[in-house]
Amino acid sequence: MVMIIICFLAPWLAMFLRGKVIQGILCILLHITVIGWIPATIWALMVTRKEA
């Protein structure tokens, strides 16, 4: 439940917490743009759900 909240607020942080450093950096770049926030959130949710 906490990871889902982190995915919505800071998708890049969810990637870093899962050990995906390069994906986290790419997610930060995507999250910087307002339009990119939605795909970054979806991407983070997919990564965290796949590993759970």
PDB file of C-alpha atoms in Angstrom:
ATOM      1  CA  MET A   1       0.000   0.000   0.000  1.00  0.00           C
ATOM      2  CA  VAL A   2       2.817   2.401   0.837  1.00  0.00           C
ATOM      3  CA  MET A   3       4.604   1.606  -2.431  1.00  0.00           C
ATOM      4  CA  ILE A   4       1.463   2.505  -4.398  1.00  0.00           C
ATOM      5  CA  ILE A   5       1.350   5.905  -2.702  1.00  0.00           C
ATOM      6  CA  ILE A   6       5.057   6.409  -3.417  1.00  0.00           C
ATOM      7  CA  CYS A   7       4.426   5.489  -7.059  1.00  0.00           C
ATOM      8  CA  PHE A   8       1.831   8.246  -7.356  1.00  0.00           C
ATOM      9  CA  LEU A   9       3.822  10.922  -5.522  1.00  0.00           C
ATOM     10  CA  ALA A  10       7.377  10.118  -6.643  1.00  0.00           C
ATOM     11  CA  PRO A  11       7.617   7.343  -9.232  1.00  0.00           C
ATOM     12  CA  TRP A  12      11.399   7.734  -9.450  1.00  0.00           C
ATOM     13  CA  LEU A  13      11.704   7.050  -5.723  1.00  0.00           C
ATOM     14  CA  ALA A  14       9.779   3.795  -6.120  1.00  0.00           C
ATOM     15  CA  MET A  15      12.262   2.735  -8.792  1.00  0.00           C
ATOM     16  CA  PHE A  16      15.230   3.591  -6.558  1.00  0.00           C
ATOM     17  CA  LEU A  17      13.706   1.683  -3.624  1.00  0.00           C
ATOM     18  CA  ARG A  18      13.376  -1.403  -5.833  1.00  0.00           C
ATOM     19  CA  GLY A  19      17.043  -1.162  -6.839  1.00  0.00           C
ATOM     20  CA  LYS A  20      16.396  -0.004 -10.396  1.00  0.00           C
ATOM     21  CA  VAL A  21      18.848   2.910 -10.491  1.00  0.00           C
ATOM     22  CA  ILE A  22      19.045   3.463 -14.262  1.00  0.00           C
ATOM     23  CA  GLN A  23      15.277   3.153 -14.623  1.00  0.00           C
ATOM     24  CA  GLY A  24      14.910   5.572 -11.718  1.00  0.00           C
ATOM     25  CA  ILE A  25      17.062   8.161 -13.462  1.00  0.00           C
ATOM     26  CA  LEU A  26      15.033   7.786 -16.647  1.00  0.00           C
ATOM     27  CA  CYS A  27      11.870   8.066 -14.589  1.00  0.00           C
ATOM     28  CA  ILE A  28      13.123  11.339 -13.048  1.00  0.00           C
ATOM     29  CA  LEU A  29      13.660  12.742 -16.530  1.00  0.00           C
ATOM     30  CA  LEU A  30      10.171  11.646 -17.531  1.00  0.00           C
ATOM     31  CA  HIS A  31       8.657  12.934 -14.286  1.00  0.00           C
ATOM     32  CA  ILE A  32      10.132  16.420 -14.786  1.00  0.00           C
ATOM     33  CA  THR A  33       7.625  17.121 -17.535  1.00  0.00           C
ATOM     34  CA  VAL A  34       4.015  17.505 -16.498  1.00  0.00           C
ATOM     35  CA  ILE A  35       2.818  15.306 -19.358  1.00  0.00           C
ATOM     36  CA  GLY A  36       5.374  12.643 -18.473  1.00  0.00           C
ATOM     37  CA  TRP A  37       4.107  12.304 -14.905  1.00  0.00           C
ATOM     38  CA  ILE A  38       1.281   9.941 -15.900  1.00  0.00           C
ATOM     39  CA  PRO A  39       3.459   7.499 -17.892  1.00  0.00           C
ATOM     40  CA  ALA A  40       6.105   7.625 -15.139  1.00  0.00           C
ATOM     41  CA  THR A  41       3.489   6.685 -12.555  1.00  0.00           C
ATOM     42  CA  ILE A  42       2.158   3.835 -14.688  1.00  0.00           C
ATOM     43  CA  TRP A  43       5.703   2.586 -15.306  1.00  0.00           C
ATOM     44  CA  ALA A  44       6.516   2.658 -11.578  1.00  0.00           C
ATOM     45  CA  LEU A  45       3.302   0.819 -10.742  1.00  0.00           C
ATOM     46  CA  MET A  46       4.095  -1.875 -13.298  1.00  0.00           C
ATOM     47  CA  VAL A  47       7.610  -2.359 -11.909  1.00  0.00           C
ATOM     48  CA  THR A  48       6.499  -2.512  -8.275  1.00  0.00           C
ATOM     49  CA  ARG A  49       3.563  -4.826  -9.005  1.00  0.00           C
ATOM     50  CA  LYS A  50       5.753  -7.188 -11.051  1.00  0.00           C
ATOM     51  CA  GLU A  51       8.210  -7.616  -8.172  1.00  0.00           C
ATOM     52  CA  ALA A  52       5.650  -7.887  -5.390  1.00  0.00           C
TER      53      ALA A  52
END
